[in-house]
Amino acid sequence: MSSIFSVFVACAAVHSQAQTSGADQVVVRTLAGALSIANVTPVQTDGVTFNVALNGAHFDQCYGSRYAYYADSAVRGKPVGRIIIEDFNGGSSDPASVSMYDFRKHPPVVLSVSDRLDVDDVRWTDDAVFPSANGRRHIFAHGKLSRSQPPASATP
């Protein structure tokens, strides 16, 4: 039965590439509206380096010198439903803090995935997210992260 599930996941999974920070502000079109990630200048006393806003209202904060994000939509211009965001708050040599923004929920939510995960890529299904870190596949579902075997016929 697990091999049938693996084949299903491999067929249904959408693969996404990281989008890294580089500009002072990035805007992403989501199911809930415009998500903006903006550089804070100067850095706030509590260490905030990026403010994340949804439709102009506070949504989240990043504390690292850079971030990367993975969106669940592979179609350019299509609004995204979920984003995995890596906050490199420990510097470039330490694993990132990882969160998931779920815009399918009303109201949209920020879910903590891991405070020490260096994501290589992400695959998506309707019910789960499969981040890969250091060649190991994980599954994030129902608010929990656990190790997972990669889908049998998954492609990089």
Coordinates of N, CA and C in Angstrom, one line a residue:
M1 N 0.8 -1.2 0.0 CA 0.0 0.0 0.0 C 0.9 1.3 0.0
S2 N 2.0 1.2 0.7 CA 2.8 2.4 0.8 C 3.5 2.7 -0.6
S3 N 3.7 1.7 -1.4 CA 4.3 1.9 -2.7 C 3.3 2.6 -3.6
I4 N 2.0 2.2 -3.5 CA 1.0 2.9 -4.2 C 0.9 4.4 -3.8
F5 N 1.0 4.7 -2.5 CA 1.0 6.0 -2.1 C 2.2 6.8 -2.6
S6 N 3.3 6.2 -2.6 CA 4.5 6.8 -3.1 C 4.4 7.2 -4.6
V7 N 3.8 6.3 -5.4 CA 3.6 6.5 -6.8 C 2.6 7.7 -7.0
F8 N 1.6 7.7 -6.2 CA 0.6 8.8 -6.3 C 1.2 10.1 -5.9
V9 N 2.0 10.1 -4.9 CA 2.7 11.4 -4.5 C 3.6 11.8 -5.6
A10 N 4.4 10.9 -6.2 CA 5.3 11.3 -7.2 C 4.6 11.9 -8.4
C11 N 3.4 11.4 -8.7 CA 2.7 11.9 -9.9 C 2.0 13.2 -9.5
A12 N 1.5 13.3 -8.3 CA 0.8 14.5 -7.9 C 1.6 15.7 -7.4
A13 N 2.8 15.4 -7.0 CA 3.7 16.4 -6.4 C 4.1 17.5 -7.4
V14 N 4.1 18.7 -7.0 CA 4.6 19.8 -7.8 C 5.9 20.2 -7.2
H15 N 6.9 20.4 -8.0 CA 8.3 20.7 -7.5 C 8.5 22.2 -7.6
S16 N 9.2 22.8 -6.7 CA 9.4 24.2 -6.8 C 10.9 24.6 -6.5
Q17 N 11.3 25.6 -7.2 CA 12.7 26.1 -7.0 C 12.7 27.3 -6.0
A18 N 13.8 27.5 -5.4 CA 13.9 28.6 -4.4 C 14.0 29.9 -5.1
Q19 N 13.3 30.9 -4.6 CA 13.4 32.3 -5.0 C 14.2 32.9 -3.8
T20 N 15.3 33.6 -4.1 CA 16.0 34.1 -3.0 C 15.9 35.7 -2.9
S21 N 16.2 36.2 -1.8 CA 16.1 37.6 -1.6 C 17.2 38.3 -2.4
G22 N 17.0 39.5 -2.8 CA 18.0 40.2 -3.5 C 17.6 41.7 -3.7
A23 N 16.3 41.8 -3.7 CA 15.8 43.2 -3.9 C 15.4 43.7 -2.5
D24 N 15.2 45.0 -2.4 CA 14.7 45.6 -1.1 C 13.3 45.2 -0.8
Q25 N 12.5 44.9 -1.8 CA 11.1 44.4 -1.6 C 10.7 43.4 -2.7
V26 N 10.1 42.4 -2.3 CA 9.5 41.4 -3.2 C 8.1 41.3 -2.9
V27 N 7.3 41.2 -4.0 CA 5.8 41.1 -3.9 C 5.4 39.8 -4.6
V28 N 4.6 39.0 -3.9 CA 4.2 37.7 -4.4 C 2.6 37.7 -4.4
R29 N 2.0 37.3 -5.5 CA 0.6 37.3 -5.6 C 0.1 36.0 -5.0
T30 N -0.7 36.0 -4.0 CA -1.2 34.8 -3.3 C -2.8 34.8 -3.4
L31 N -3.3 33.6 -2.9 CA -4.8 33.5 -2.9 C -5.4 34.5 -2.0
A32 N -4.7 35.0 -1.0 CA -5.2 35.9 0.0 C -4.9 37.4 -0.4
G33 N -4.2 37.6 -1.4 CA -3.8 39.0 -1.8 C -2.3 39.1 -2.0
A34 N -1.8 40.4 -1.9 CA -0.4 40.7 -2.2 C 0.5 40.5 -0.9
L35 N 1.4 39.6 -1.0 CA 2.4 39.4 0.1 C 3.6 40.1 -0.3
S36 N 4.1 41.0 0.6 CA 5.3 41.7 0.4 C 6.3 41.4 1.5
I37 N 7.6 41.2 1.0 CA 8.7 41.0 1.9 C 9.6 42.2 1.7
A38 N 9.8 43.0 2.7 CA 10.5 44.3 2.6 C 11.7 44.4 3.6
N39 N 12.8 44.8 3.1 CA 14.0 45.0 3.9 C 13.7 46.1 4.9
V40 N 14.2 45.9 6.1 CA 14.0 47.0 7.2 C 15.3 47.7 7.3
T41 N 15.3 49.0 7.1 CA 16.5 49.8 7.2 C 16.2 51.0 8.1
P42 N 17.0 51.1 9.2 CA 18.0 50.3 9.7 C 17.3 49.1 10.4
V43 N 18.1 48.0 10.6 CA 17.7 46.8 11.3 C 17.1 47.2 12.7
Q44 N 16.0 46.7 13.0 CA 15.3 47.0 14.3 C 16.1 46.5 15.5
T45 N 15.9 47.1 16.6 CA 16.6 46.7 17.8 C 16.4 45.2 18.2
D46 N 15.2 44.7 17.9 CA 14.9 43.2 18.2 C 15.5 42.3 17.1
G47 N 16.2 42.8 16.1 CA 16.8 42.0 15.1 C 16.1 41.8 13.9
V48 N 14.9 42.4 13.7 CA 14.1 42.2 12.5 C 14.8 42.8 11.3
T49 N 15.0 42.0 10.3 CA 15.6 42.5 9.1 C 14.7 42.6 7.9
F50 N 13.6 41.9 7.9 CA 12.6 41.9 6.9 C 11.2 41.9 7.5
N51 N 10.3 42.8 7.0 CA 8.9 42.7 7.4 C 8.1 42.1 6.3
V52 N 7.2 41.2 6.7 CA 6.4 40.5 5.8 C 4.9 41.0 6.0
A53 N 4.3 41.5 4.9 CA 3.0 42.1 5.0 C 2.1 41.4 4.0
L54 N 0.8 41.2 4.4 CA -0.2 40.7 3.5 C -1.3 41.8 3.3
N55 N -1.4 42.2 2.1 CA -2.3 43.3 1.8 C -2.0 44.6 2.6
G56 N -0.8 44.8 2.9 CA -0.4 46.0 3.7 C -0.4 45.8 5.2
A57 N -0.9 44.7 5.7 CA -1.0 44.5 7.1 C 0.1 43.5 7.6
H58 N 0.6 43.7 8.8 CA 1.7 42.9 9.3 C 1.2 41.4 9.2
F59 N 2.2 40.6 8.8 CA 1.9 39.1 8.7 C 3.0 38.3 9.4
D60 N 4.3 38.7 9.2 CA 5.4 37.9 9.8 C 6.6 38.8 9.8
Q61 N 7.7 38.3 10.3 CA 9.0 39.0 10.3 C 10.1 37.9 10.1
C62 N 11.2 38.4 9.5 CA 12.4 37.6 9.3 C 13.5 38.2 10.0
Y63 N 14.4 37.5 10.6 CA 15.5 38.0 11.4 C 16.9 37.8 10.7
G64 N 17.0 37.1 9.7 CA 18.3 36.8 9.0 C 18.7 37.9 8.1
S65 N 20.0 37.7 7.6 CA 20.5 38.7 6.6 C 19.9 38.4 5.2
R66 N 19.3 37.2 5.0 CA 18.7 36.9 3.8 C 17.6 35.9 4.0
Y67 N 16.9 35.6 3.0 CA 15.8 34.6 3.1 C 15.7 33.9 1.7
A68 N 15.0 32.8 1.7 CA 14.7 32.1 0.4 C 13.2 31.6 0.6
Y69 N 12.5 31.6 -0.5 CA 11.2 31.0 -0.4 C 10.9 30.1 -1.6
Y70 N 9.9 29.2 -1.3 CA 9.5 28.2 -2.3 C 8.0 28.3 -2.4
A71 N 7.4 28.6 -3.6 CA 6.0 28.8 -3.8 C 5.4 27.5 -4.4
D72 N 4.1 27.2 -4.0 CA 3.5 26.0 -4.5 C 3.0 26.1 -5.9
S73 N 3.0 27.2 -6.5 CA 2.5 27.3 -7.9 C 3.7 27.4 -8.9
A74 N 3.7 26.4 -9.8 CA 4.7 26.4 -10.8 C 4.3 27.2 -12.0
V75 N 3.1 27.7 -12.0 CA 2.6 28.5 -13.2 C 2.9 29.9 -12.9
R76 N 3.6 30.5 -13.8 CA 4.0 32.0 -13.6 C 2.7 32.8 -13.7
G77 N 2.6 33.7 -12.7 CA 1.4 34.6 -12.7 C 0.2 34.0 -11.9
K78 N 0.2 32.7 -11.6 CA -0.9 32.1 -10.9 C -0.7 32.4 -9.4
P79 N -1.7 32.8 -8.7 CA -1.6 33.1 -7.3 C -1.2 31.8 -6.5
V80 N -0.3 32.0 -5.5 CA 0.2 30.8 -4.8 C -0.7 30.6 -3.5
G81 N -0.8 29.4 -3.2 CA -1.6 29.0 -2.0 C -0.8 28.8 -0.7
R82 N 0.5 28.4 -1.0 CA 1.4 28.1 0.2 C 2.8 28.5 -0.2
I83 N 3.5 29.0 0.8 CA 5.0 29.3 0.6 C 5.7 28.8 1.7
I84 N 6.9 28.1 1.4 CA 7.8 27.7 2.5 C 8.9 28.8 2.4
I85 N 9.2 29.4 3.6 CA 10.2 30.5 3.7 C 11.3 30.1 4.6
E86 N 12.5 30.2 4.2 CA 13.7 30.0 5.0 C 14.3 31.3 5.5
D87 N 14.4 31.5 6.8 CA 15.0 32.7 7.4 C 16.3 32.3 7.9
F88 N 17.4 32.8 7.2 CA 18.8 32.5 7.6 C 19.2 33.4 8.7
N89 N 18.6 33.2 9.9 CA 18.9 34.1 11.0 C 20.1 33.7 11.8
G90 N 20.7 32.6 11.5 CA 21.9 32.2 12.2 C 23.2 32.4 11.4
G91 N 23.0 33.0 10.2 CA 24.2 33.2 9.3 C 24.1 32.2 8.2
S92 N 25.0 32.3 7.3 CA 25.0 31.4 6.1 C 25.5 30.0 6.4
S93 N 26.2 29.8 7.5 CA 26.8 28.5 7.8 C 25.8 27.6 8.7
D94 N 24.8 28.3 9.3 CA 23.8 27.5 10.1 C 22.5 27.2 9.3
P95 N 21.9 26.1 9.6 CA 20.6 25.8 9.0 C 19.6 26.9 9.3
A96 N 18.7 27.1 8.4 CA 17.7 28.2 8.5 C 16.5 27.8 9.4
S97 N 15.8 28.8 9.8 CA 14.5 28.6 10.4 C 13.5 28.6 9.3
V98 N 12.6 27.6 9.3 CA 11.7 27.4 8.2 C 10.2 27.5 8.7
S99 N 9.4 28.3 7.9 CA 8.0 28.4 8.2 C 7.2 28.2 6.9
M100 N 5.9 27.9 7.1 CA 5.1 27.8 5.9 C 3.9 28.8 6.0
Y101 N 3.7 29.6 5.0 CA 2.6 30.5 4.9 C 1.5 29.8 4.2
D102 N 0.3 29.6 4.8 CA -0.8 28.9 4.1 C -1.9 30.0 3.9
F103 N -2.0 30.3 2.6 CA -3.0 31.3 2.2 C -4.3 30.7 1.8
R104 N -4.4 29.4 1.9 CA -5.7 28.7 1.6 C -6.6 28.8 2.9
K105 N -6.0 29.0 4.0 CA -6.8 29.2 5.3 C -7.4 30.6 5.4
H106 N -8.5 30.7 6.1 CA -9.1 32.0 6.3 C -9.3 32.2 7.8
P107 N -8.5 33.0 8.4 CA -7.4 33.9 7.8 C -6.2 33.1 7.5
P108 N -5.3 33.6 6.6 CA -4.0 32.9 6.3 C -3.2 32.8 7.6
V109 N -2.4 31.7 7.6 CA -1.6 31.4 8.9 C -0.1 31.3 8.5
V110 N 0.7 31.5 9.6 CA 2.1 31.2 9.6 C 2.3 29.9 10.4
L111 N 2.9 28.9 9.9 CA 3.1 27.6 10.6 C 4.6 27.4 10.7
S112 N 5.1 27.1 11.9 CA 6.5 26.8 12.1 C 6.8 25.4 11.6
V113 N 7.7 25.2 10.7 CA 8.1 23.9 10.2 C 9.3 23.3 11.0
S114 N 10.3 24.1 11.1 CA 11.6 23.7 11.8 C 12.4 24.9 12.1
D115 N 13.2 24.8 13.1 CA 14.1 25.9 13.4 C 15.5 25.5 13.0
R116 N 15.7 24.4 12.3 CA 17.1 24.0 11.9 C 17.0 23.1 10.7
L117 N 16.6 23.6 9.5 CA 16.5 22.8 8.3 C 17.0 23.6 7.2
D118 N 17.9 23.1 6.4 CA 18.5 23.7 5.2 C 17.9 23.1 4.0
V119 N 16.8 23.7 3.5 CA 16.0 23.2 2.4 C 16.7 23.2 1.1
D120 N 16.7 22.1 0.4 CA 17.3 22.0 -1.0 C 16.2 22.2 -2.0
D121 N 15.0 21.6 -1.8 CA 13.9 21.8 -2.7 C 12.6 21.4 -2.0
V122 N 11.5 21.7 -2.6 CA 10.2 21.4 -2.0 C 9.3 20.8 -3.0
R123 N 8.6 19.8 -2.6 CA 7.5 19.2 -3.4 C 6.2 19.3 -2.7
W124 N 5.1 19.5 -3.5 CA 3.8 19.9 -2.9 C 2.8 18.9 -3.3
T125 N 1.9 18.5 -2.4 CA 0.6 17.8 -2.7 C -0.5 18.7 -2.0
D126 N -1.7 18.3 -2.2 CA -2.8 19.1 -1.6 C -2.7 19.0 -0.1
D127 N -2.3 17.8 0.4 CA -2.4 17.6 1.9 C -1.0 17.7 2.6
A128 N 0.1 17.8 1.9 CA 1.4 17.7 2.5 C 2.4 18.5 1.7
V129 N 3.5 18.8 2.4 CA 4.7 19.4 1.8 C 5.9 18.5 2.1
F130 N 6.7 18.3 1.0 CA 7.8 17.4 1.1 C 9.1 18.2 0.9
P131 N 9.7 18.9 2.0 CA 10.9 19.6 1.8 C 12.1 18.5 1.9
S132 N 13.1 18.8 1.1 CA 14.3 18.0 1.0 C 15.4 18.8 1.7
A133 N 16.2 18.2 2.6 CA 17.3 18.9 3.2 C 18.5 18.0 3.3
N134 N 19.6 18.4 2.7 CA 20.8 17.6 2.7 C 20.5 16.2 2.2
G135 N 19.7 16.1 1.1 CA 19.5 14.9 0.4 C 18.5 14.0 1.2
R136 N 17.9 14.4 2.2 CA 16.9 13.7 3.0 C 15.5 14.3 2.8
R137 N 14.5 13.5 2.5 CA 13.2 14.0 2.3 C 12.4 14.0 3.6
H138 N 11.7 15.0 3.8 CA 10.8 15.2 5.0 C 9.4 15.3 4.6
I139 N 8.5 15.2 5.5 CA 7.1 15.5 5.2 C 6.6 16.4 6.3
F140 N 5.9 17.5 5.8 CA 5.2 18.4 6.8 C 3.7 18.3 6.5
A141 N 3.0 17.7 7.5 CA 1.6 17.5 7.3 C 1.0 17.6 8.7
H142 N -0.2 18.2 8.8 CA -1.0 18.4 10.0 C -0.1 19.1 11.1
G143 N 0.7 20.0 10.7 CA 1.5 20.8 11.6 C 2.7 20.1 12.2
K144 N 3.1 18.9 11.6 CA 4.2 18.2 12.1 C 5.2 17.9 11.0
L145 N 6.5 18.0 11.3 CA 7.6 17.6 10.4 C 8.1 16.3 10.8
S146 N 8.3 15.4 9.9 CA 8.9 14.1 10.2 C 9.7 13.6 8.9
R147 N 10.6 12.6 9.1 CA 11.3 12.1 8.0 C 10.4 11.3 7.2
S148 N 10.7 11.2 5.9 CA 9.9 10.5 4.9 C 10.8 9.9 3.9
Q149 N 10.4 8.8 3.3 CA 11.0 8.2 2.2 C 10.6 9.1 1.0
P150 N 11.5 9.4 0.1 CA 11.1 10.1 -1.1 C 10.2 9.3 -2.0
P151 N 9.3 9.9 -2.7 CA 8.4 9.2 -3.6 C 9.3 8.4 -4.6
A152 N 8.9 7.1 -4.9 CA 9.7 6.2 -5.7 C 10.1 6.7 -7.0
S153 N 9.3 7.4 -7.7 CA 9.6 7.9 -9.0 C 9.8 9.4 -9.1
A154 N 10.1 10.0 -8.0 CA 10.3 11.5 -7.9 C 11.5 11.9 -8.8
T155 N 11.3 13.0 -9.4 CA 12.4 13.6 -10.2 C 12.9 14.9 -9.5
P156 N 14.2 15.1 -9.6 CA 14.7 16.3 -9.0 C 14.2 17.6 -9.5

